[in-house]
PDB file of C-alpha atoms in Angstrom:
ATOM      1  CA  ARG A  26     108.211 120.020  34.137  1.00  0.00           C
ATOM      2  CA  GLU A  27     109.810 123.257  35.286  1.00  0.00           C
ATOM      3  CA  CYS A  28     109.904 122.078  38.903  1.00  0.00           C
ATOM      4  CA  ALA A  29     111.495 118.775  37.867  1.00  0.00           C
ATOM      5  CA  GLU A  30     114.061 120.606  35.750  1.00  0.00           C
ATOM      6  CA  TYR A  31     114.899 123.038  38.562  1.00  0.00           C
ATOM      7  CA  LEU A  32     115.192 120.275  41.170  1.00  0.00           C
ATOM      8  CA  GLY A  33     117.102 117.938  38.859  1.00  0.00           C
ATOM      9  CA  VAL A  34     114.671 115.031  39.183  1.00  0.00           C
ATOM     10  CA  ASP A  35     112.768 112.923  36.685  1.00  0.00           C
ATOM     11  CA  HIS A  36     109.282 113.660  38.053  1.00  0.00           C
ATOM     12  CA  CYS A  37     107.382 116.280  39.996  1.00  0.00           C
ATOM     13  CA  VAL A  38     103.786 115.406  40.774  1.00  0.00           C
ATOM     14  CA  ALA A  39     101.461 118.241  41.765  1.00  0.00           C
ATOM     15  CA  VAL A  40      99.215 117.569  44.762  1.00  0.00           C
ATOM     16  CA  SER A  41      96.716 119.653  46.718  1.00  0.00           C
ATOM     17  CA  SER A  42      99.064 120.153  49.703  1.00  0.00           C
ATOM     18  CA  CYS A  43     102.267 118.911  51.255  1.00  0.00           C
ATOM     19  CA  THR A  44     100.124 116.926  53.697  1.00  0.00           C
ATOM     20  CA  SER A  45      98.241 115.174  50.890  1.00  0.00           C
ATOM     21  CA  GLY A  46     101.593 114.479  49.194  1.00  0.00           C
ATOM     22  CA  LEU A  47     102.866 112.913  52.419  1.00  0.00           C
ATOM     23  CA  MET A  48      99.669 110.868  52.742  1.00  0.00           C
ATOM     24  CA  LEU A  49      99.934 109.588  49.165  1.00  0.00           C
ATOM     25  CA  ALA A  50     103.644 108.801  49.530  1.00  0.00           C
ATOM     26  CA  PHE A  51     103.008 106.878  52.755  1.00  0.00           C
ATOM     27  CA  GLN A  52     100.151 104.960  51.114  1.00  0.00           C
ATOM     28  CA  ALA A  53     102.462 104.089  48.203  1.00  0.00           C
ATOM     29  CA  LEU A  54     105.115 103.039  50.717  1.00  0.00           C
ATOM     30  CA  LYS A  55     102.607 100.766  52.415  1.00  0.00           C
ATOM     31  CA  ARG A  56     101.785  99.104  49.085  1.00  0.00           C
ATOM     32  CA  GLU A  57     105.493  98.797  48.210  1.00  0.00           C
ATOM     33  CA  ARG A  58     106.597  97.535  51.617  1.00  0.00           C
ATOM     34  CA  ALA A  59     103.793  95.164  52.585  1.00  0.00           C
ATOM     35  CA  THR A  60     104.874  93.688  55.862  1.00  0.00           C
ATOM     36  CA  ALA A  61     103.691  91.246  58.479  1.00  0.00           C
ATOM     37  CA  VAL A  62     104.105  93.961  61.123  1.00  0.00           C
ATOM     38  CA  ASP A  63     100.687  95.127  62.342  1.00  0.00           C
ATOM     39  CA  ARG A  64     101.692  98.778  62.766  1.00  0.00           C
ATOM     40  CA  PRO A  65     104.985  99.305  60.929  1.00  0.00           C
ATOM     41  CA  ARG A  66     107.012 102.273  62.135  1.00  0.00           C
ATOM     42  CA  ILE A  67     108.746 105.124  60.370  1.00  0.00           C
ATOM     43  CA  ALA A  68     111.745 106.821  61.970  1.00  0.00           C
ATOM     44  CA  VAL A  69     110.929 110.526  62.195  1.00  0.00           C
ATOM     45  CA  PRO A  70     112.511 113.505  63.956  1.00  0.00           C
ATOM     46  CA  SER A  71     110.928 114.326  67.301  1.00  0.00           C
ATOM     47  CA  TYR A  72     110.699 117.963  66.196  1.00  0.00           C
ATOM     48  CA  THR A  73     108.471 118.392  63.161  1.00  0.00           C
ATOM     49  CA  PHE A  74     105.108 119.811  62.125  1.00  0.00           C
ATOM     50  CA  MET A  75     102.045 117.754  63.042  1.00  0.00           C
ATOM     51  CA  ALA A  76     101.293 116.941  59.379  1.00  0.00           C
ATOM     52  CA  SER A  77     104.383 114.725  59.186  1.00  0.00           C
ATOM     53  CA  ILE A  78     103.027 112.501  61.943  1.00  0.00           C
ATOM     54  CA  SER A  79      99.326 112.732  61.054  1.00  0.00           C
ATOM     55  CA  ALA A  80      99.961 111.642  57.462  1.00  0.00           C
ATOM     56  CA  MET A  81     101.914 108.548  58.525  1.00  0.00           C
ATOM     57  CA  ILE A  82      99.309 107.584  61.119  1.00  0.00           C
ATOM     58  CA  TRP A  83      96.505 107.968  58.547  1.00  0.00           C
ATOM     59  CA  ALA A  84      98.435 105.574  56.308  1.00  0.00           C
ATOM     60  CA  GLY A  85      98.710 102.988  59.093  1.00  0.00           C
ATOM     61  CA  PHE A  86     102.255 103.665  60.301  1.00  0.00           C
ATOM     62  CA  GLU A  87     103.458 104.555  63.780  1.00  0.00           C
ATOM     63  CA  PRO A  88     106.156 107.157  64.406  1.00  0.00           C
ATOM     64  CA  GLU A  89     109.491 106.002  65.799  1.00  0.00           C
ATOM     65  CA  PHE A  90     110.714 109.285  67.232  1.00  0.00           C
ATOM     66  CA  VAL A  91     114.391 110.093  66.771  1.00  0.00           C
ATOM     67  CA  ASP A  92     116.253 112.907  68.533  1.00  0.00           C
ATOM     68  CA  VAL A  93     117.159 116.036  66.623  1.00  0.00           C
ATOM     69  CA  ASP A  94     120.525 117.673  66.240  1.00  0.00           C
ATOM     70  CA  GLU A  95     120.627 120.739  68.514  1.00  0.00           C
ATOM     71  CA  ALA A  96     122.453 122.903  65.979  1.00  0.00           C
ATOM     72  CA  SER A  97     120.271 122.231  62.913  1.00  0.00           C
ATOM     73  CA  MET A  98     117.017 121.001  64.506  1.00  0.00           C
ATOM     74  CA  ASN A  99     117.123 118.229  61.883  1.00  0.00           C
ATOM     75  CA  LEU A 100     117.106 114.487  62.372  1.00  0.00           C
ATOM     76  CA  CYS A 101     120.132 113.331  64.391  1.00  0.00           C
ATOM     77  CA  LEU A 102     121.727 110.869  61.993  1.00  0.00           C
ATOM     78  CA  ASP A 103     123.511 108.898  64.716  1.00  0.00           C
ATOM     79  CA  ASP A 104     120.161 108.310  66.422  1.00  0.00           C
ATOM     80  CA  LEU A 105     118.565 107.477  63.054  1.00  0.00           C
ATOM     81  CA  GLU A 106     121.125 104.730  62.574  1.00  0.00           C
ATOM     82  CA  THR A 107     120.221 103.288  65.989  1.00  0.00           C
ATOM     83  CA  ALA A 108     116.465 103.555  65.339  1.00  0.00           C
ATOM     84  CA  LEU A 109     116.739 101.688  62.039  1.00  0.00           C
ATOM     85  CA  ARG A 110     118.127  98.667  63.867  1.00  0.00           C
ATOM     86  CA  GLY A 111     114.768  98.239  65.617  1.00  0.00           C
ATOM     87  CA  ASP A 112     112.186  95.674  64.584  1.00  0.00           C
ATOM     88  CA  GLY A 113     109.305  97.005  62.535  1.00  0.00           C
ATOM     89  CA  VAL A 114     110.988 100.225  61.339  1.00  0.00           C
ATOM     90  CA  VAL A 115     110.343 100.133  57.590  1.00  0.00           C
ATOM     91  CA  ALA A 116     111.324 103.654  56.474  1.00  0.00           C
ATOM     92  CA  ALA A 117     112.789 106.970  57.561  1.00  0.00           C
ATOM     93  CA  LEU A 118     111.401 110.469  57.193  1.00  0.00           C
ATOM     94  CA  GLY A 119     113.835 113.355  57.118  1.00  0.00           C
ATOM     95  CA  VAL A 120     112.512 116.874  57.570  1.00  0.00           C
ATOM     96  CA  HIS A 121     114.406 119.839  56.152  1.00  0.00           C
ATOM     97  CA  CYS A 122     113.576 121.966  59.195  1.00  0.00           C
ATOM     98  CA  PHE A 123     113.035 125.618  58.243  1.00  0.00           C
ATOM     99  CA  GLY A 124     114.502 124.749  54.824  1.00  0.00           C
ATOM    100  CA  ASN A 125     117.804 123.749  56.438  1.00  0.00           C
ATOM    101  CA  PRO A 126     118.775 120.570  54.552  1.00  0.00           C
ATOM    102  CA  VAL A 127     119.362 117.256  56.248  1.00  0.00           C
ATOM    103  CA  PRO A 128     122.831 115.914  55.265  1.00  0.00           C
ATOM    104  CA  THR A 129     121.301 113.842  52.494  1.00  0.00           C
ATOM    105  CA  ALA A 130     124.271 111.701  51.425  1.00  0.00           C
ATOM    106  CA  ARG A 131     124.826 110.382  54.935  1.00  0.00           C
ATOM    107  CA  ALA A 132     121.081 109.902  55.531  1.00  0.00           C
ATOM    108  CA  GLU A 133     120.830 107.941  52.266  1.00  0.00           C
ATOM    109  CA  ALA A 134     123.816 105.782  53.196  1.00  0.00           C
ATOM    110  CA  ILE A 135     122.319 104.977  56.610  1.00  0.00           C
ATOM    111  CA  CYS A 136     118.968 104.038  55.058  1.00  0.00           C
ATOM    112  CA  ALA A 137     120.600 102.003  52.283  1.00  0.00           C
ATOM    113  CA  LYS A 138     122.600 100.041  54.857  1.00  0.00           C
ATOM    114  CA  ALA A 139     119.370  99.328  56.775  1.00  0.00           C
ATOM    115  CA  GLY A 140     117.497  98.486  53.557  1.00  0.00           C
ATOM    116  CA  VAL A 141     114.754 101.067  54.105  1.00  0.00           C
ATOM    117  CA  PRO A 142     113.483 103.886  51.886  1.00  0.00           C
ATOM    118  CA  LEU A 143     114.129 107.511  52.815  1.00  0.00           C
ATOM    119  CA  ILE A 144     111.381 110.075  52.366  1.00  0.00           C
ATOM    120  CA  PHE A 145     111.764 113.796  52.947  1.00  0.00           C
ATOM    121  CA  ASP A 146     109.204 116.236  54.270  1.00  0.00           C
ATOM    122  CA  ALA A 147     110.654 119.176  52.369  1.00  0.00           C
ATOM    123  CA  ALA A 148     107.756 121.536  53.100  1.00  0.00           C
ATOM    124  CA  HIS A 149     110.124 124.471  53.665  1.00  0.00           C
ATOM    125  CA  GLY A 150     112.831 123.182  51.331  1.00  0.00           C
ATOM    126  CA  PHE A 151     111.969 124.442  47.865  1.00  0.00           C
ATOM    127  CA  GLY A 152     114.875 126.673  46.873  1.00  0.00           C
ATOM    128  CA  SER A 153     117.250 125.284  49.501  1.00  0.00           C
ATOM    129  CA  MET A 154     120.614 124.036  48.318  1.00  0.00           C
ATOM    130  CA  HIS A 155     122.740 121.217  49.719  1.00  0.00           C
ATOM    131  CA  GLU A 156     126.300 120.655  48.541  1.00  0.00           C
ATOM    132  CA  GLY A 157     125.673 122.850  45.506  1.00  0.00           C
ATOM    133  CA  LYS A 158     122.485 121.092  44.377  1.00  0.00           C
ATOM    134  CA  PRO A 159     118.825 121.934  44.946  1.00  0.00           C
ATOM    135  CA  VAL A 160     117.235 119.957  47.760  1.00  0.00           C
ATOM    136  CA  GLY A 161     115.017 117.347  46.151  1.00  0.00           C
ATOM    137  CA  GLN A 162     117.276 114.789  44.525  1.00  0.00           C
ATOM    138  CA  ALA A 163     117.848 112.550  47.540  1.00  0.00           C
ATOM    139  CA  GLY A 164     115.741 109.730  48.887  1.00  0.00           C
ATOM    140  CA  TRP A 165     112.747 107.951  47.432  1.00  0.00           C
ATOM    141  CA  CYS A 166     110.860 111.225  47.250  1.00  0.00           C
ATOM    142  CA  GLN A 167     110.701 114.724  48.683  1.00  0.00           C
ATOM    143  CA  ILE A 168     107.421 116.493  49.336  1.00  0.00           C
ATOM    144  CA  TYR A 169     107.163 120.297  49.192  1.00  0.00           C
ATOM    145  CA  SER A 170     104.546 122.793  50.309  1.00  0.00           C
ATOM    146  CA  LEU A 171     103.429 125.742  48.214  1.00  0.00           C
ATOM    147  CA  THR A 172     101.336 127.370  50.937  1.00  0.00           C
ATOM    148  CA  PRO A 173     101.728 131.121  51.638  1.00  0.00           C
ATOM    149  CA  THR A 174     104.232 130.648  54.487  1.00  0.00           C
ATOM    150  CA  LYS A 175     106.783 128.920  52.233  1.00  0.00           C
ATOM    151  CA  MET A 176     109.550 130.178  49.944  1.00  0.00           C
ATOM    152  CA  VAL A 177     107.723 129.258  46.723  1.00  0.00           C
ATOM    153  CA  VAL A 178     104.029 130.045  46.828  1.00  0.00           C
ATOM    154  CA  ALA A 179     101.123 128.950  44.637  1.00  0.00           C
ATOM    155  CA  GLY A 180      98.342 129.987  47.014  1.00  0.00           C
ATOM    156  CA  GLU A 181      98.159 126.370  48.162  1.00  0.00           C
ATOM    157  CA  GLY A 182      99.332 123.017  46.933  1.00  0.00           C
ATOM    158  CA  GLY A 183     102.318 120.761  47.045  1.00  0.00           C
ATOM    159  CA  VAL A 184     104.812 118.925  44.877  1.00  0.00           C
ATOM    160  CA  VAL A 185     106.243 115.419  45.198  1.00  0.00           C
ATOM    161  CA  ALA A 186     109.693 115.156  43.597  1.00  0.00           C
ATOM    162  CA  THR A 187     111.060 111.713  42.727  1.00  0.00           C
ATOM    163  CA  ASN A 188     113.283 109.795  40.333  1.00  0.00           C
ATOM    164  CA  ASP A 189     111.148 106.672  40.754  1.00  0.00           C
ATOM    165  CA  ASP A 190     109.001 106.170  37.631  1.00  0.00           C
ATOM    166  CA  HIS A 191     106.667 103.707  39.378  1.00  0.00           C
ATOM    167  CA  LEU A 192     106.086 106.029  42.340  1.00  0.00           C
ATOM    168  CA  ALA A 193     105.350 109.004  40.053  1.00  0.00           C
ATOM    169  CA  HIS A 194     102.832 106.933  38.092  1.00  0.00           C
ATOM    170  CA  ASP A 195     101.240 105.647  41.316  1.00  0.00           C
ATOM    171  CA  LEU A 196     100.974 109.175  42.747  1.00  0.00           C
ATOM    172  CA  LYS A 197      99.313 110.558  39.615  1.00  0.00           C
ATOM    173  CA  ILE A 198      96.630 107.889  39.818  1.00  0.00           C
ATOM    174  CA  ALA A 199      96.216 108.129  43.596  1.00  0.00           C
ATOM    175  CA  ARG A 200      95.762 111.924  43.564  1.00  0.00           C
ATOM    176  CA  GLU A 201      92.823 111.392  41.184  1.00  0.00           C
ATOM    177  CA  TYR A 202      90.913 108.991  43.461  1.00  0.00           C
ATOM    178  CA  GLY A 203      92.449 105.965  41.734  1.00  0.00           C
ATOM    179  CA  ASN A 204      91.420 107.096  38.231  1.00  0.00           C
ATOM    180  CA  ASP A 205      94.092 106.392  35.633  1.00  0.00           C
ATOM    181  CA  GLY A 206      92.440 108.731  33.127  1.00  0.00           C
ATOM    182  CA  SER A 207      90.160 106.099  31.595  1.00  0.00           C
ATOM    183  CA  TYR A 208      87.228 106.893  33.940  1.00  0.00           C
ATOM    184  CA  ASP A 209      86.647 103.128  33.962  1.00  0.00           C
TER     185      ASP A 209
END
C-alpha cells in the first residue's frame, strides 16, 4: 500500500524479483494479447540488462531491438515508432536506464497510436521523478527491483506497479503458482 501511495498508482504487487515480475507481466500480456503470430515480438531497447530479454523469451516473445538515444541510453522514441509499424510487434518495453526516465508521455502516445501496451522495466527507477511525478504511473505496468544494487533495497524482491485492476489480480494469483487463495 505504501509503495502504491508513493508511486501514485492503484496497485503494487510484490514479487520475488524484478525478473520474476517481468516474467509474470509478459505471461499476462500473452494471455491478454493472444495472437496468431507464432513468436510475437516486443520492441525493446538494444541496451538493457539480460533479464529484460530473458523474461520475454521465456514467455514466448522475441525481442525487436530498437536503437537507444545516445544522450540518455534509453529507448529512441523515433525508432520505437518505426518498430511498432512492423508485423508481429505486440508491445513495447521501455527501460529507465540507470533510473533515468524514458519520456513517458511521448512513449505512451506512440504505443497508443500503434494500439500496443507499454511495459516498463523500471529496475533502477524507484525514486526517480519524471515531470514532477514519481516514475511508475505510465504504461500498463512498471516493474522495479529491490536488490542491493538499487535505490530502494529490501534484500531482494521486486514490485509491479499498475493501475490495471485485472492485471494486479492476475499477478497476485500467478505469483502464487496459480493459487487464488482457495487452495482448490
